[in-house]
Coordinates of C-alpha atoms in Angstrom, one line a residue:
Chain O
X1370 CA -19.2 19.0 46.8
X1371 CA -16.7 19.7 43.7
X1372 CA -17.3 17.8 40.9
X1373 CA -14.0 15.9 40.8
X1374 CA -15.1 14.3 44.1
X1375 CA -18.4 13.4 42.8
X1376 CA -16.9 11.7 39.7
X1377 CA -14.6 9.7 41.9
X1378 CA -17.8 7.9 43.3
X1379 CA -18.9 7.3 39.9
X1380 CA -15.9 5.4 39.0
X1381 CA -16.2 2.8 41.8
X1382 CA -16.6 -0.6 40.6
X1383 CA -14.0 0.0 37.7
X1384 CA -13.1 -3.4 36.2
X1385 CA -9.5 -4.7 36.2
X1386 CA -7.2 -3.6 33.3
X1387 CA -6.0 -7.3 32.8
X1388 CA -3.5 -7.4 30.0
X1389 CA -5.0 -4.1 28.2
X1390 CA -1.4 -2.8 27.7
X1391 CA -0.3 -5.8 25.7
X1392 CA -3.6 -5.8 23.9
X1393 CA -3.1 -2.2 22.9
X1394 CA 0.3 -3.1 21.3
X1395 CA -1.2 -6.0 19.6
X1396 CA -3.9 -3.9 18.2
X1397 CA -1.4 -1.4 17.0
X1398 CA 0.5 -4.1 15.1
X1399 CA -2.9 -5.2 13.5
X1400 CA -3.3 -1.5 12.6
X1401 CA 0.0 -1.1 10.9
X1402 CA -0.4 -4.2 8.8
X1403 CA -4.0 -3.1 8.0
X1404 CA -2.5 0.3 6.7
X1405 CA 0.1 -1.3 4.8
X1406 CA -2.4 -3.7 3.1
X1407 CA -4.6 -0.5 2.5
X1408 CA -1.7 1.4 1.0
X1409 CA -0.6 -1.5 -1.2
X1410 CA -4.2 -2.0 -2.3
X1411 CA -4.6 1.6 -3.2
X1412 CA -1.2 1.4 -5.1
X1413 CA -2.3 -1.6 -6.9
X1414 CA -5.7 0.1 -7.8
X1415 CA -3.9 3.1 -9.2
X1416 CA -1.6 1.1 -11.2
X1417 CA -4.5 -1.0 -12.6
X1418 CA -6.6 2.2 -13.2
X1419 CA -3.5 3.5 -15.2
X1420 CA -3.1 0.2 -17.1
X1421 CA -6.8 0.2 -17.9
X1422 CA -6.8 3.7 -19.2
X1423 CA -3.7 3.3 -21.1
X1424 CA -5.0 0.1 -22.8
X1425 CA -8.3 1.8 -23.6
X1426 CA -6.7 4.8 -25.1
X1427 CA -4.3 2.9 -27.2
X1428 CA -6.8 0.2 -28.2
X1429 CA -9.8 2.3 -28.8
X1430 CA -8.9 6.0 -29.3
X1431 CA -5.7 5.8 -31.4
X1432 CA -7.2 3.2 -33.9
X1433 CA -10.3 5.4 -34.0
X1434 CA -8.4 8.3 -34.9
X1435 CA -6.6 6.5 -37.5
X1436 CA -10.0 5.3 -39.2
X1437 CA -11.4 8.7 -38.9
X1438 CA -8.5 10.1 -40.9
X1439 CA -9.3 7.7 -43.7
X1440 CA -10.8 9.5 -46.5
X1441 CA -14.1 8.2 -47.8
X1442 CA -12.7 8.7 -51.5
X1443 CA -9.9 6.3 -50.9
X1444 CA -11.5 3.0 -51.4
X1445 CA -8.8 0.6 -50.8
X1446 CA -8.0 1.3 -47.0
X1447 CA -11.8 1.5 -46.2
X1448 CA -12.2 -1.9 -48.0
X1449 CA -9.6 -3.7 -45.9
X1450 CA -10.9 -6.3 -43.5
X1451 CA -7.6 -6.3 -41.9
X1452 CA -7.7 -4.3 -38.6
X1453 CA -5.7 -0.9 -38.8
X1454 CA -2.9 -1.0 -36.4
X1455 CA -2.1 1.9 -34.2
X1456 CA 1.4 3.6 -34.0
X1457 CA 2.0 1.5 -31.0
X1458 CA 1.1 -1.8 -32.6
X1459 CA 3.1 -1.0 -35.7
X1460 CA 6.6 0.5 -34.9
X1461 CA 7.1 1.2 -38.5
X1462 CA 4.3 3.5 -38.6
X1463 CA 5.2 4.9 -35.3
X1464 CA 8.4 6.2 -36.9
X1465 CA 6.9 7.5 -40.2
X1466 CA 3.8 8.9 -38.5
X1467 CA 5.4 11.9 -36.7
X1468 CA 7.0 13.5 -39.9
X1469 CA 3.6 13.0 -41.7
X1470 CA 1.7 14.6 -39.0
X1471 CA 4.2 17.5 -38.8
X1472 CA 3.0 18.4 -42.4
X1473 CA -0.6 18.1 -41.2
X1474 CA -1.1 15.0 -43.1
X1475 CA -2.3 11.4 -42.4
X1476 CA -0.7 8.0 -42.9
X1477 CA -2.3 4.6 -42.7
X1478 CA -1.5 1.1 -43.9
X1479 CA -2.4 0.4 -47.5
X1480 CA -3.7 -3.0 -48.3
X1481 CA -2.1 -5.5 -48.7
X1482 CA -0.4 -3.6 -45.9
X1483 CA 2.3 -6.0 -44.6
X1484 CA 4.2 -9.0 -45.2
X1485 CA 7.3 -10.6 -43.9
X1486 CA 10.1 -8.0 -44.4
X1487 CA 7.8 -5.1 -45.8
X1488 CA 5.0 -2.7 -45.1
X1489 CA 3.2 -0.2 -47.1
X1490 CA 1.2 2.9 -46.4
X1491 CA -0.9 5.7 -48.0
X1492 CA -0.6 9.4 -47.1
X1493 CA -3.4 11.8 -47.7
X1494 CA -3.1 15.5 -47.1
X1495 CA -5.5 17.6 -44.7
X1496 CA -8.1 17.9 -47.4
X1497 CA -8.1 14.1 -47.6
X1498 CA -6.5 14.1 -51.0
X1499 CA -4.1 11.3 -51.8
X1500 CA -0.5 12.1 -51.5
X1501 CA 1.1 8.9 -52.7
X1502 CA 2.4 5.9 -50.7
X1503 CA 5.3 4.9 -48.4
X1504 CA 7.0 1.6 -48.8
X1505 CA 9.7 0.0 -46.7
X1506 CA 11.4 -3.3 -46.9
X1507 CA 14.3 -5.2 -45.2
X1508 CA 16.7 -7.6 -46.5
X1509 CA 19.2 -9.8 -44.8
X1510 CA 22.4 -9.1 -46.9
X1511 CA 25.4 -10.2 -44.7
X1512 CA 27.9 -9.7 -47.6
X1513 CA 29.1 -6.3 -48.9
X1514 CA 26.5 -4.6 -50.9
X1515 CA 27.0 -2.7 -54.1
X1516 CA 24.6 0.2 -53.7
X1517 CA 23.2 0.8 -57.2
X1518 CA 23.5 4.0 -59.1
X1519 CA 20.4 5.4 -60.5
X1520 CA 21.7 6.5 -64.0
X1521 CA 24.5 3.8 -64.1
X1522 CA 23.2 0.2 -63.3
X1523 CA 26.5 -1.5 -63.4
X1524 CA 28.2 0.7 -61.0
X1525 CA 28.4 0.9 -57.3
X1526 CA 27.5 4.3 -55.5
X1527 CA 29.6 5.9 -52.9
X1528 CA 27.8 5.5 -49.6
X1529 CA 27.2 8.1 -47.1
X1530 CA 27.3 7.2 -43.3
X1531 CA 24.8 7.7 -40.7
X1532 CA 25.4 7.4 -37.0
X1533 CA 26.0 3.6 -35.5
X1534 CA 27.4 2.2 -38.5
X1535 CA 24.6 2.7 -41.1
X1536 CA 25.9 3.1 -44.5
X1537 CA 23.4 4.6 -47.1
X1538 CA 22.6 6.1 -50.5
X1539 CA 19.7 8.4 -51.2
X1540 CA 17.8 8.4 -54.3
X1541 CA 15.6 11.2 -55.5
X1542 CA 13.8 11.2 -58.9
X1543 CA 11.3 13.9 -59.7
X1544 CA 11.9 13.8 -63.6
X1545 CA 8.7 11.7 -64.1
X1546 CA 5.9 14.1 -62.8
X1547 CA 3.8 11.0 -62.7
X1548 CA 6.1 9.0 -60.5
X1549 CA 8.2 11.2 -58.3
X1550 CA 10.3 9.2 -55.8
X1551 CA 12.3 9.7 -52.7
X1552 CA 14.1 6.6 -51.7
X1553 CA 16.9 5.6 -49.3
X1554 CA 18.8 2.3 -49.2
X1555 CA 20.6 1.8 -46.0
X1556 CA 22.7 -1.1 -44.6
X1557 CA 23.7 -1.5 -41.0
X1558 CA 27.0 -2.8 -41.3
X1559 CA 27.0 -4.8 -37.8
X1560 CA 24.5 -7.6 -39.2
X1561 CA 24.1 -6.6 -42.8
X1562 CA 20.4 -6.0 -42.5
X1563 CA 19.5 -3.7 -45.3
X1564 CA 16.5 -1.4 -45.6
X1565 CA 14.8 0.3 -48.5
X1566 CA 12.5 3.1 -47.8
X1567 CA 10.7 4.9 -50.4
X1568 CA 7.9 7.6 -50.7
X1569 CA 6.3 8.3 -53.9
X1570 CA 3.7 11.0 -54.9
X1571 CA 0.4 10.2 -56.1
X1572 CA 0.6 8.8 -59.6
X1573 CA -1.8 9.7 -62.4
X1574 CA -1.8 13.5 -61.5
X1575 CA 0.7 14.6 -64.1
X1576 CA 1.3 17.7 -61.8
X1577 CA 4.7 18.5 -60.2
X1578 CA 2.8 19.9 -57.1
X1579 CA 0.1 17.4 -56.7
X1580 CA 2.2 14.5 -57.6
X1581 CA 4.9 15.3 -55.1
X1582 CA 5.6 12.6 -52.4
X1583 CA 4.1 13.1 -48.7
X1584 CA 7.6 12.9 -47.4
X1585 CA 10.7 14.8 -48.5
X1586 CA 14.1 13.3 -49.6
X1587 CA 15.5 14.4 -46.3
X1588 CA 12.9 12.8 -44.2
X1589 CA 13.2 9.6 -46.0
X1590 CA 16.9 9.6 -45.5
X1591 CA 16.7 10.4 -41.8
X1592 CA 13.9 7.8 -41.1
X1593 CA 15.5 5.2 -43.4
X1594 CA 18.8 5.4 -41.6
X1595 CA 17.3 5.7 -37.9
X1596 CA 18.5 2.4 -36.0
X1597 CA 14.9 2.0 -34.8
X1598 CA 13.5 1.5 -38.3
X1599 CA 16.1 -1.7 -38.5
X1600 CA 14.6 -2.8 -35.5
X1601 CA 11.0 -2.2 -36.3
X1602 CA 11.0 -5.3 -38.2
X1603 CA 11.3 -8.9 -36.6
X1604 CA 14.5 -10.6 -36.6
X1605 CA 13.3 -13.2 -39.1
X1606 CA 11.6 -10.9 -41.3
X1607 CA 13.4 -10.7 -44.8
X1608 CA 12.5 -9.8 -48.2
X1609 CA 15.1 -12.1 -49.7
X1610 CA 14.1 -15.5 -51.0
X1611 CA 10.4 -16.9 -51.2
X1612 CA 9.1 -13.8 -49.6
X1613 CA 10.6 -11.7 -52.2
X1614 CA 7.6 -11.9 -54.7
X1615 CA 5.3 -10.0 -52.4
X1616 CA 7.8 -7.4 -51.5
X1617 CA 7.2 -3.8 -53.1
X1618 CA 8.9 -2.9 -56.1
X1619 CA 11.1 -0.1 -55.5
X1620 CA 12.2 2.7 -57.9
X1621 CA 15.9 1.6 -57.2
X1622 CA 15.8 -2.2 -56.5
X1623 CA 18.0 -3.5 -53.8
X1624 CA 20.5 -6.0 -55.4
X1625 CA 19.7 -9.6 -54.2
X1626 CA 22.5 -12.0 -53.6
X1627 CA 21.8 -14.0 -56.8
X1628 CA 22.0 -10.8 -58.8
Chain V
X500 CA 9.3 9.3 21.5
X501 CA 9.4 7.6 17.8
X502 CA 11.7 4.7 18.0
X503 CA 11.5 4.7 21.8
X504 CA 9.6 1.7 22.5
X505 CA 10.2 1.5 26.1
X506 CA 9.1 5.1 26.3
X507 CA 6.1 4.3 24.3
X508 CA 5.3 1.3 26.6
X509 CA 5.5 3.5 29.8
X510 CA 3.2 6.1 28.3
X511 CA 0.7 3.4 27.4
X512 CA 1.0 1.7 30.8
X513 CA 0.7 5.1 32.8
X514 CA -2.1 6.6 30.7
X515 CA -4.1 3.8 29.8
X516 CA -6.1 3.8 33.1
X517 CA -6.9 7.3 33.2
X518 CA -7.9 7.4 29.5
X519 CA -10.2 4.4 30.4
X520 CA -11.9 6.2 33.2
X521 CA -12.4 9.4 31.0
X522 CA -13.9 7.1 28.2
X523 CA -16.3 5.6 30.8
X524 CA -17.4 9.1 32.0
X525 CA -18.1 10.0 28.4
X526 CA -19.9 6.9 27.3
X527 CA -21.1 5.3 30.5
X528 CA -20.2 1.7 29.5
X529 CA -17.0 0.0 30.9
X530 CA -16.8 -2.5 28.1
X531 CA -17.2 0.2 25.5
X532 CA -14.8 2.4 27.3
X533 CA -12.2 -0.4 27.2
X534 CA -12.7 -1.0 23.5
X535 CA -12.5 2.6 22.6
X536 CA -9.4 3.2 24.9
X537 CA -7.6 0.1 23.2
X538 CA -8.2 1.3 19.8
X539 CA -7.1 4.9 20.7
X540 CA -4.1 4.0 22.2
X541 CA -3.3 1.7 19.4
X542 CA -3.5 4.6 17.0
X543 CA -1.2 6.4 19.5
X544 CA 1.4 3.7 19.3
X545 CA 1.3 3.1 15.6
X546 CA 1.2 6.9 14.7
X547 CA 4.1 7.7 17.2
X548 CA 6.2 4.9 15.8
X549 CA 6.0 6.5 12.4
X550 CA 6.6 10.0 13.8
X551 CA 3.2 11.3 13.2
X552 CA 2.3 12.3 16.7
X553 CA 3.6 15.8 18.2
X554 CA 2.1 15.2 21.5
X555 CA 0.9 11.9 22.4
X556 CA -1.4 13.1 25.4
X557 CA -3.1 15.7 23.3
X558 CA -3.5 13.1 20.5
X559 CA -4.9 10.3 22.8
X560 CA -7.5 12.6 24.4
X561 CA -8.5 14.2 21.4
X562 CA -8.9 10.8 19.4
X563 CA -10.8 9.3 22.4
X564 CA -13.3 12.2 22.7
X565 CA -14.0 12.0 18.9
X566 CA -14.4 8.2 19.2
X567 CA -16.8 8.7 22.1
X568 CA -18.7 11.6 20.3
X569 CA -19.1 9.3 17.2
X570 CA -20.4 6.4 19.4
X571 CA -22.7 8.5 21.5
X572 CA -24.5 9.5 18.4
X573 CA -26.1 6.0 18.2
X574 CA -26.5 5.3 21.6
X575 CA -29.8 6.0 23.8
X576 CA -29.0 3.9 26.7
X577 CA -26.0 5.5 28.5
X578 CA -24.9 3.7 31.9
X579 CA -23.9 0.1 31.8
X580 CA -22.4 -1.3 35.0
X581 CA -19.3 -3.4 34.7
X582 CA -20.0 -7.1 34.6
X583 CA -19.8 -8.5 38.1
X584 CA -19.7 -5.1 39.7
X585 CA -21.3 -4.5 43.1
X586 CA -24.3 -2.4 43.4
X587 CA -23.6 1.3 42.1
X588 CA -24.9 4.0 44.5
X589 CA -27.8 5.9 43.4
X590 CA -26.1 9.3 43.4
X591 CA -23.5 7.9 41.0
X592 CA -26.1 6.9 38.6
X593 CA -27.7 10.2 39.0
X594 CA -24.6 12.0 38.4
X595 CA -23.8 9.9 35.1
X596 CA -27.2 10.3 33.9
X597 CA -27.0 14.0 34.4
X598 CA -23.7 14.2 32.7
X599 CA -25.2 12.2 29.8
X600 CA -27.9 14.7 29.3
X601 CA -25.3 17.2 28.5
X602 CA -24.3 17.8 24.9
X603 CA -21.1 15.6 24.0
X604 CA -18.9 18.4 23.7
X605 CA -20.0 20.2 26.9
X606 CA -19.6 16.7 28.7
X607 CA -16.0 16.4 27.1
X608 CA -15.1 19.8 28.6
X609 CA -16.3 18.9 32.1
X610 CA -14.5 15.5 32.1
X611 CA -11.3 16.9 30.7
X612 CA -11.2 20.0 33.0
X613 CA -12.7 18.5 36.1
X614 CA -11.7 14.9 36.0
X615 CA -8.6 14.8 34.1
X616 CA -7.5 18.4 35.2
X617 CA -6.2 19.7 32.0
X618 CA -5.9 23.5 31.5
X619 CA -8.1 25.5 29.3
X620 CA -5.6 25.8 26.5
X621 CA -4.9 21.9 26.6
X622 CA -8.6 21.1 26.5
X623 CA -9.0 23.7 23.6
X624 CA -6.2 21.8 21.8
X625 CA -7.7 18.4 22.2
X626 CA -11.3 19.4 21.2
X627 CA -10.3 22.0 18.7
X628 CA -11.8 24.8 20.5
X629 CA -10.5 28.4 21.5
X630 CA -10.1 29.1 25.2
X631 CA -13.2 31.2 25.2
X632 CA -15.3 28.6 24.0
X633 CA -14.0 26.1 26.4
X634 CA -14.7 28.4 29.3
X635 CA -18.1 28.9 27.9
X636 CA -18.8 25.3 27.7
X637 CA -17.5 24.6 31.1
X638 CA -19.8 27.3 32.7
X639 CA -22.6 26.3 30.9
X640 CA -22.0 22.4 31.6
X641 CA -21.5 23.1 35.4
X642 CA -24.9 25.2 35.7
X643 CA -26.6 22.7 33.7
X644 CA -25.4 19.7 35.8
X645 CA -26.1 21.5 38.9
X646 CA -29.6 22.0 37.8
X647 CA -30.1 18.4 36.6
X648 CA -28.7 17.1 39.9
X649 CA -30.9 19.4 42.1
X650 CA -33.8 18.3 40.1
X651 CA -32.9 14.6 40.4
X652 CA -32.2 14.8 44.3
X653 CA -35.6 16.6 44.6
X654 CA -37.4 13.7 42.8
X655 CA -35.5 11.1 44.8
X656 CA -36.5 12.8 48.2
X657 CA -39.8 13.9 47.2

């Protein structure tokens, strides 16, 4: 007897199908929902993994690298009890760091590193030798500003214009080998926020080369007129008034309203 | 068939009984066969709706045979009569028993070829075998089944 005929007998007593067709479609719907949930869960897991990785990288690796760049010879940063912010935590540092790193140097906050309306940083070269400081401050000066002239204190300088309505004057002074300075004062005319950015060379070297600032005058001009630098400070930060006493002393001071 | 719900329902309605019988021949348990058939057909429906199935029939039998193969790995007892079923003929039990002494792939070839009536190439597509291998399994399966049945009948009559 052929196998097919034999198998027919085996299937005698087959139970009724009942509503199996509907059950199949209900099961298909459950399967679709399960797959959708799995897909969403997998997506959420990927997003969470990326977020955790990003968090770990930014909070662990970047500060660690900054810390590693801190030379043992420079006592002040090492002595600071204040956590060193990463580029991401400090938008001012984020704007300064690329230019410094392009020159194979390092930049990090210099205690007292920050206050309302101001920040200050130290620069070291690739041999961990100090290459001076960078100081920056913002001022709320809604009225017109008389940009000072280096050689003539009572005169107003002719301003240059940067994109997006920023007027500025650049000050470079390397006559004093012991205090070489590159500074820019810039003012955003839309809201009067004024910014002073200054790089100074390491003092006390008495040497034109080793006393040269870590950033050039052109770099200071470019960074100091960058809209992002104006926005890197909080809206209420201001070096005018009560907070002014803690603000850095610039080679070319920004005229205050009372001046 | 993607997007054709009526065509999909017609397919399920027409193929479900055949598929369940094949599943029963593979696993020897109507309850398990029903469960595996439902799960297989649900996958056919879900995957056809999203356009992931080229040939629903090949897909259905392929999935079913794989599901039976996975289940059979864990099973020692093979034949379970349906609840409420009348007495099953001794010859049927012997045949099922002989069928289940074959290797799962060999059994699948015999079921697909001799019960479902698929051609060599279709069976090859369902089991991921080339035609020669399907023919070899079929020859070996038939010979083994014949031998097993002869031995069983001899034991019964003897």
